[in-house]
PDB file of C-alpha atoms and ligand atoms in Angstrom:
ATOM      1  CA  MET M   1      34.745  84.673 143.328  1.00 50.00           C
ATOM      2  CA  SER M   2      34.537  86.463 139.795  1.00 54.00           C
ATOM      3  CA  VAL M   3      33.950  90.180 140.052  1.00 59.00           C
ATOM      4  CA  GLU M   4      33.001  92.996 138.033  1.00 77.00           C
ATOM      5  CA  LEU M   5      33.118  96.385 139.219  1.00 87.00           C
ATOM      6  CA  PRO M   6      32.317  99.176 138.102  1.00 94.00           C
ATOM      7  CA  LEU M   7      35.223 100.879 137.159  1.00 97.00           C
ATOM      8  CA  ALA M   8      34.394 103.499 134.850  1.00 96.00           C
ATOM      9  CA  LEU M   9      31.842 105.055 137.033  1.00 97.00           C
ATOM     10  CA  LEU M  10      33.543 104.784 140.405  1.00 98.00           C
ATOM     11  CA  ARG M  11      36.799 106.996 138.472  1.00 98.00           C
ATOM     12  CA  ARG M  12      34.241 109.525 137.101  1.00 97.00           C
ATOM     13  CA  GLU M  13      33.139 109.791 140.589  1.00 97.00           C
ATOM     14  CA  ALA M  14      36.073 109.923 141.866  1.00 98.00           C
ATOM     15  CA  GLU M  15      36.995 112.954 139.220  1.00 98.00           C
ATOM     16  CA  ALA M  16      33.769 115.081 139.847  1.00 97.00           C
ATOM     17  CA  ARG M  17      33.956 114.560 144.167  1.00 97.00           C
ATOM     18  CA  LEU M  18      37.646 115.336 144.084  1.00 98.00           C
ATOM     19  CA  SER M  19      40.518 118.354 143.163  1.00 98.00           C
ATOM     20  CA  LYS M  20      42.117 117.834 139.959  1.00 98.00           C
ATOM     21  CA  GLN M  21      45.541 117.485 141.811  1.00 97.00           C
ATOM     22  CA  ARG M  22      43.993 114.382 144.285  1.00 98.00           C
ATOM     23  CA  PHE M  23      42.486 113.143 141.318  1.00 98.00           C
ATOM     24  CA  ALA M  24      45.407 113.757 139.688  1.00 98.00           C
ATOM     25  CA  HIS M  25      46.536 111.290 143.036  1.00 98.00           C
ATOM     26  CA  THR M  26      44.420 108.869 142.162  1.00 98.00           C
ATOM     27  CA  LEU M  27      44.630 108.157 139.367  1.00 98.00           C
ATOM     28  CA  ARG M  28      48.722 107.229 140.018  1.00 98.00           C
ATOM     29  CA  VAL M  29      47.962 105.979 142.868  1.00 98.00           C
ATOM     30  CA  GLU M  30      45.900 103.388 140.557  1.00 98.00           C
ATOM     31  CA  ALA M  31      48.480 102.528 138.013  1.00 98.00           C
ATOM     32  CA  GLU M  32      50.861 102.099 140.394  1.00 98.00           C
ATOM     33  CA  SER M  33      48.581  99.327 142.119  1.00 98.00           C
ATOM     34  CA  VAL M  34      48.243  97.445 139.027  1.00 98.00           C
ATOM     35  CA  ARG M  35      51.872  97.514 138.470  1.00 98.00           C
ATOM     36  CA  LEU M  36      52.781  96.189 141.903  1.00 98.00           C
ATOM     37  CA  ALA M  37      49.855  93.657 142.035  1.00 98.00           C
ATOM     38  CA  ASP M  38      51.746  92.292 138.619  1.00 98.00           C
ATOM     39  CA  LEU M  39      55.007  92.351 140.396  1.00 98.00           C
ATOM     40  CA  HIS M  40      53.111  90.271 143.358  1.00 98.00           C
ATOM     41  CA  GLY M  41      51.023  87.876 140.860  1.00 98.00           C
ATOM     42  CA  LEU M  42      48.212  89.287 142.184  1.00 98.00           C
ATOM     43  CA  SER M  43      45.433  87.150 140.203  1.00 97.00           C
ATOM     44  CA  ALA M  44      43.406  89.714 137.747  1.00 96.00           C
ATOM     45  CA  GLU M  45      39.831  89.370 140.534  1.00 96.00           C
ATOM     46  CA  ASP M  46      42.220  90.874 143.519  1.00 97.00           C
ATOM     47  CA  THR M  47      43.549  93.087 140.960  1.00 97.00           C
ATOM     48  CA  GLU M  48      39.940  94.403 140.261  1.00 97.00           C
ATOM     49  CA  LEU M  49      39.105  94.765 143.977  1.00 98.00           C
ATOM     50  CA  LEU M  50      42.682  96.676 144.443  1.00 98.00           C
ATOM     51  CA  ARG M  51      41.931  98.929 141.722  1.00 98.00           C
ATOM     52  CA  ALA M  52      38.589  99.999 143.325  1.00 98.00           C
ATOM     53  CA  ALA M  53      40.070 100.357 146.725  1.00 98.00           C
ATOM     54  CA  ALA M  54      42.439 102.562 144.520  1.00 98.00           C
ATOM     55  CA  LEU M  55      40.123 105.005 142.408  1.00 98.00           C
ATOM     56  CA  LEU M  56      37.917 105.546 145.870  1.00 98.00           C
ATOM     57  CA  HIS M  57      40.775 105.893 148.911  1.00 98.00           C
ATOM     58  CA  ASP M  58      40.701 109.149 148.698  1.00 98.00           C
ATOM     59  CA  ILE M  59      37.081 109.712 147.608  1.00 98.00           C
ATOM     60  CA  THR M  60      36.276 111.617 151.028  1.00 97.00           C
ATOM     61  CA  LYS M  61      39.468 113.409 152.096  1.00 96.00           C
ATOM     62  CA  GLU M  62      38.385 116.835 150.821  1.00 96.00           C
ATOM     63  CA  LEU M  63      35.523 116.872 152.711  1.00 94.00           C
ATOM     64  CA  SER M  64      35.019 118.530 156.364  1.00 91.00           C
ATOM     65  CA  ALA M  65      36.321 117.153 159.862  1.00 87.00           C
ATOM     66  CA  GLU M  66      32.585 117.407 160.669  1.00 89.00           C
ATOM     67  CA  ASP M  67      31.042 115.846 157.532  1.00 91.00           C
ATOM     68  CA  HIS M  68      33.331 112.863 157.774  1.00 88.00           C
ATOM     69  CA  LEU M  69      31.519 112.757 161.672  1.00 89.00           C
ATOM     70  CA  LYS M  70      28.442 112.639 159.998  1.00 91.00           C
ATOM     71  CA  LEU M  71      28.531 110.581 157.494  1.00 90.00           C
ATOM     72  CA  CYS M  72      30.062 108.409 159.909  1.00 88.00           C
ATOM     73  CA  GLU M  73      27.086 109.205 162.439  1.00 90.00           C
ATOM     74  CA  LYS M  74      24.754 108.163 159.201  1.00 90.00           C
ATOM     75  CA  TRP M  75      26.231 104.480 158.637  1.00 88.00           C
ATOM     76  CA  ASP M  76      27.061 103.594 162.451  1.00 87.00           C
ATOM     77  CA  ILE M  77      30.352 104.062 162.564  1.00 88.00           C
ATOM     78  CA  LEU M  78      32.019 103.841 165.365  1.00 84.00           C
ATOM     79  CA  LEU M  79      35.272 105.968 165.811  1.00 86.00           C
ATOM     80  CA  ASP M  80      37.810 105.583 169.104  1.00 86.00           C
ATOM     81  CA  CYS M  81      38.947 109.088 170.606  1.00 83.00           C
ATOM     82  CA  GLU M  82      42.344 108.037 168.969  1.00 83.00           C
ATOM     83  CA  SER M  83      40.695 108.490 165.314  1.00 83.00           C
ATOM     84  CA  LEU M  84      38.040 111.878 166.588  1.00 82.00           C
ATOM     85  CA  SER M  85      41.397 113.624 167.647  1.00 79.00           C
ATOM     86  CA  CYS M  86      42.916 112.731 164.896  1.00 82.00           C
ATOM     87  CA  PRO M  87      41.458 114.381 161.862  1.00 82.00           C
ATOM     88  CA  GLN M  88      43.738 113.216 158.578  1.00 85.00           C
ATOM     89  CA  ILE M  89      43.158 109.837 159.332  1.00 91.00           C
ATOM     90  CA  LEU M  90      38.880 110.148 159.506  1.00 93.00           C
ATOM     91  CA  HIS M  91      38.906 110.240 155.395  1.00 95.00           C
ATOM     92  CA  GLN M  92      39.784 106.231 156.201  1.00 96.00           C
ATOM     93  CA  PHE M  93      36.399 105.395 157.672  1.00 95.00           C
ATOM     94  CA  SER M  94      34.339 107.332 155.695  1.00 95.00           C
ATOM     95  CA  GLY M  95      36.134 106.733 152.616  1.00 96.00           C
ATOM     96  CA  ALA M  96      34.937 103.171 153.260  1.00 96.00           C
ATOM     97  CA  GLY M  97      31.559 103.874 154.495  1.00 95.00           C
ATOM     98  CA  VAL M  98      30.445 105.647 151.270  1.00 96.00           C
ATOM     99  CA  ALA M  99      32.255 102.079 149.361  1.00 97.00           C
ATOM    100  CA  ALA M 100      30.024 100.356 150.910  1.00 96.00           C
ATOM    101  CA  ARG M 101      27.015 101.939 151.451  1.00 95.00           C
ATOM    102  CA  GLU M 102      27.127 104.191 148.235  1.00 95.00           C
ATOM    103  CA  PHE M 103      28.816 101.679 146.213  1.00 97.00           C
ATOM    104  CA  ALA M 104      28.099  98.364 147.583  1.00 96.00           C
ATOM    105  CA  MET M 105      31.880  97.189 147.089  1.00 97.00           C
ATOM    106  CA  PRO M 106      32.721  94.090 148.966  1.00 97.00           C
ATOM    107  CA  GLU M 107      34.426  94.763 151.681  1.00 97.00           C
ATOM    108  CA  THR M 108      37.771  93.337 150.581  1.00 98.00           C
ATOM    109  CA  VAL M 109      37.864  97.119 148.958  1.00 98.00           C
ATOM    110  CA  CYS M 110      36.190  98.214 152.186  1.00 98.00           C
ATOM    111  CA  ALA M 111      38.962  97.435 154.348  1.00 98.00           C
ATOM    112  CA  ALA M 112      42.236  98.352 152.084  1.00 98.00           C
ATOM    113  CA  ILE M 113      40.763 101.060 152.175  1.00 98.00           C
ATOM    114  CA  ARG M 114      39.801 101.883 156.330  1.00 97.00           C
ATOM    115  CA  THR M 115      43.302 100.889 156.946  1.00 97.00           C
ATOM    116  CA  HIS M 116      45.014 102.762 154.124  1.00 98.00           C
ATOM    117  CA  THR M 117      46.573 105.865 156.183  1.00 96.00           C
ATOM    118  CA  THR M 118      47.298 104.439 159.894  1.00 96.00           C
ATOM    119  CA  GLY M 119      47.322 100.158 158.769  1.00 97.00           C
ATOM    120  CA  GLY M 120      45.229  97.696 160.654  1.00 96.00           C
ATOM    121  CA  THR M 121      46.551  93.481 162.048  1.00 96.00           C
ATOM    122  CA  GLU M 122      44.831  92.217 159.335  1.00 95.00           C
ATOM    123  CA  MET M 123      46.037  93.406 155.963  1.00 98.00           C
ATOM    124  CA  ASP M 124      45.197  91.164 153.040  1.00 98.00           C
ATOM    125  CA  ALA M 125      47.875  91.702 149.514  1.00 98.00           C
ATOM    126  CA  VAL M 126      45.313  94.319 148.699  1.00 98.00           C
ATOM    127  CA  ALA M 127      45.269  96.141 151.854  1.00 98.00           C
ATOM    128  CA  ARG M 128      48.811  95.854 151.710  1.00 98.00           C
ATOM    129  CA  ILE M 129      49.372  97.299 147.714  1.00 98.00           C
ATOM    130  CA  LEU M 130      47.074 100.597 148.803  1.00 98.00           C
ATOM    131  CA  TYR M 131      49.144 101.537 151.917  1.00 98.00           C
ATOM    132  CA  LEU M 132      52.276 101.160 149.884  1.00 98.00           C
ATOM    133  CA  ALA M 133      50.972 102.572 146.225  1.00 98.00           C
ATOM    134  CA  ASP M 134      49.461 105.845 148.423  1.00 97.00           C
ATOM    135  CA  LEU M 135      52.856 106.364 149.357  1.00 95.00           C
ATOM    136  CA  VAL M 136      55.199 105.134 146.406  1.00 95.00           C
ATOM    137  CA  GLU M 137      53.331 106.726 143.703  1.00 95.00           C
ATOM    138  CA  PRO M 138      55.770 108.920 141.358  1.00 92.00           C
ATOM    139  CA  GLY M 139      53.674 111.743 142.209  1.00 92.00           C
ATOM    140  CA  ARG M 140      55.562 111.247 146.555  1.00 88.00           C
ATOM    141  CA  SER M 141      58.848 113.521 145.964  1.00 79.00           C
ATOM    142  CA  ILE M 142      61.434 113.530 148.259  1.00 71.00           C
ATOM    143  CA  ALA M 143      60.868 116.296 149.789  1.00 69.00           C
ATOM    144  CA  SER M 144      57.815 115.015 151.676  1.00 68.00           C
ATOM    145  CA  GLU M 145      58.722 111.093 151.953  1.00 70.00           C
ATOM    146  CA  PRO M 146      62.046 110.732 152.958  1.00 69.00           C
ATOM    147  CA  ASN M 147      61.861 107.277 153.286  1.00 75.00           C
ATOM    148  CA  ILE M 148      60.949 106.550 149.732  1.00 88.00           C
ATOM    149  CA  CYS M 149      63.286 105.548 147.951  1.00 89.00           C
ATOM    150  CA  GLU M 150      63.458 102.631 149.736  1.00 92.00           C
ATOM    151  CA  VAL M 151      60.517 101.912 150.355  1.00 94.00           C
ATOM    152  CA  ARG M 152      59.694 101.901 146.864  1.00 93.00           C
ATOM    153  CA  HIS M 153      61.891  99.537 146.402  1.00 94.00           C
ATOM    154  CA  LEU M 154      60.584  97.394 148.678  1.00 96.00           C
ATOM    155  CA  ALA M 155      57.519  97.038 147.756  1.00 97.00           C
ATOM    156  CA  GLU M 156      59.052  95.664 144.527  1.00 97.00           C
ATOM    157  CA  ARG M 157      60.069  92.549 146.070  1.00 95.00           C
ATOM    158  CA  ASP M 158      58.527  92.489 149.976  1.00 97.00           C
ATOM    159  CA  LEU M 159      54.849  93.511 150.524  1.00 98.00           C
ATOM    160  CA  CYS M 160      55.619  92.475 154.516  1.00 97.00           C
ATOM    161  CA  GLU M 161      59.025  94.426 154.682  1.00 96.00           C
ATOM    162  CA  ALA M 162      57.801  97.512 153.052  1.00 97.00           C
ATOM    163  CA  CYS M 163      54.796  97.726 155.072  1.00 97.00           C
ATOM    164  CA  LEU M 164      56.914  97.512 158.217  1.00 97.00           C
ATOM    165  CA  VAL M 165      59.935  99.671 157.638  1.00 96.00           C
ATOM    166  CA  GLN M 166      57.081 102.130 156.955  1.00 95.00           C
ATOM    167  CA  MET M 167      54.519 101.780 159.770  1.00 96.00           C
ATOM    168  CA  ARG M 168      57.905 101.883 162.116  1.00 96.00           C
ATOM    169  CA  ARG M 169      59.952 105.342 160.508  1.00 93.00           C
ATOM    170  CA  GLU M 170      56.252 106.522 161.069  1.00 93.00           C
ATOM    171  CA  ILE M 171      55.572 105.892 164.369  1.00 95.00           C
ATOM    172  CA  ARG M 172      59.539 107.508 164.687  1.00 95.00           C
ATOM    173  CA  ARG M 173      58.846 110.354 163.049  1.00 92.00           C
ATOM    174  CA  LEU M 174      55.123 110.523 165.387  1.00 92.00           C
ATOM    175  CA  ARG M 175      56.822 110.711 168.766  1.00 94.00           C
ATOM    176  CA  ASP M 176      60.166 112.607 167.368  1.00 94.00           C
ATOM    177  CA  LEU M 177      57.857 115.104 166.735  1.00 93.00           C
ATOM    178  CA  GLY M 178      55.712 114.425 170.316  1.00 93.00           C
ATOM    179  CA  ARG M 179      52.602 113.347 168.126  1.00 90.00           C
ATOM    180  CA  ASP M 180      50.733 109.907 169.290  1.00 89.00           C
ATOM    181  CA  VAL M 181      50.293 106.983 167.755  1.00 92.00           C
ATOM    182  CA  HIS M 182      47.200 106.186 166.265  1.00 93.00           C
ATOM    183  CA  PRO M 183      47.324 102.227 167.892  1.00 94.00           C
ATOM    184  CA  LEU M 184      45.859 100.471 165.072  1.00 94.00           C
ATOM    185  CA  THR M 185      49.500 101.871 163.292  1.00 96.00           C
ATOM    186  CA  VAL M 186      51.068 100.429 166.782  1.00 96.00           C
ATOM    187  CA  ALA M 187      48.992  96.925 166.093  1.00 97.00           C
ATOM    188  CA  ALA M 188      49.606  96.595 162.187  1.00 97.00           C
ATOM    189  CA  CYS M 189      52.801  97.516 163.202  1.00 98.00           C
ATOM    190  CA  ALA M 190      53.182  94.373 165.172  1.00 97.00           C
ATOM    191  CA  ALA M 191      51.592  92.265 163.424  1.00 97.00           C
ATOM    192  CA  MET M 192      53.822  92.620 161.012  1.00 97.00           C
ATOM    193  CA  GLU M 193      56.997  92.567 162.970  1.00 96.00           C
ATOM    194  CA  GLU M 194      55.605  89.065 163.401  1.00 96.00           C
ATOM    195  CA  GLU M 195      54.951  88.188 160.259  1.00 96.00           C
ATOM    196  CA  HIS M 196      58.168  89.105 159.415  1.00 93.00           C
ATOM    197  CA  LYS M 197      60.205  87.060 162.420  1.00 92.00           C
ATOM    198  CA  GLY M 198      57.935  84.618 161.473  1.00 88.00           C
ATOM    199  CA  ARG M 199      58.755  84.005 157.981  1.00 81.00           C
ATOM    200  CA  SER M 200      63.307  84.504 158.552  1.00 70.00           C
TER     201      SER M 200
HETATM  202 FE1  LIG P   1      44.122 109.779 152.070  1.00 86.41          FE
HETATM  203 FE1  LIG P   2      45.956 109.617 149.113  1.00 86.41          FE
END
């Protein structure tokens, strides 16, 4: 499949819709995604899809919870009650909607955006790299993400193991805080466990 995505337009849109800091984060996620794609031998087409996903992954992050819901309603994106009670993940759903409806992005791009915060059960290499690049891009510090060094190191050699380690820790962190874990993260972690076990 040959894809030609309007990356310059997506970059301009991200710059127009996001704060300076978040746009800088977006560019670092794009660069980190390309670096990891190279290390893991992704095709030129998949790398292009990944760059588009990186540029759009936080495109709705600065909207209010009310605006996320309006977008989801407008595009018939159904939200379960766990997502509705978790405002910080709404942008993965509304962002995927913007990618699909406003920018006509292929499903690979939308699916990666749709799972970049919670993870998901069917994450391809594009979705795994976006999930990890968002976490380990060079602007993230040990203070904000204590296990970042291990995940950063793992992300360079084994995408499944890196996602698994991150998902396990995220689940433990939320449970320690007495917070609910989104079912998508639990299911994603179980799927990665299964895959990882099957290989060893
Ligand atoms: Fe995000
Ligand atoms: Fe992000």
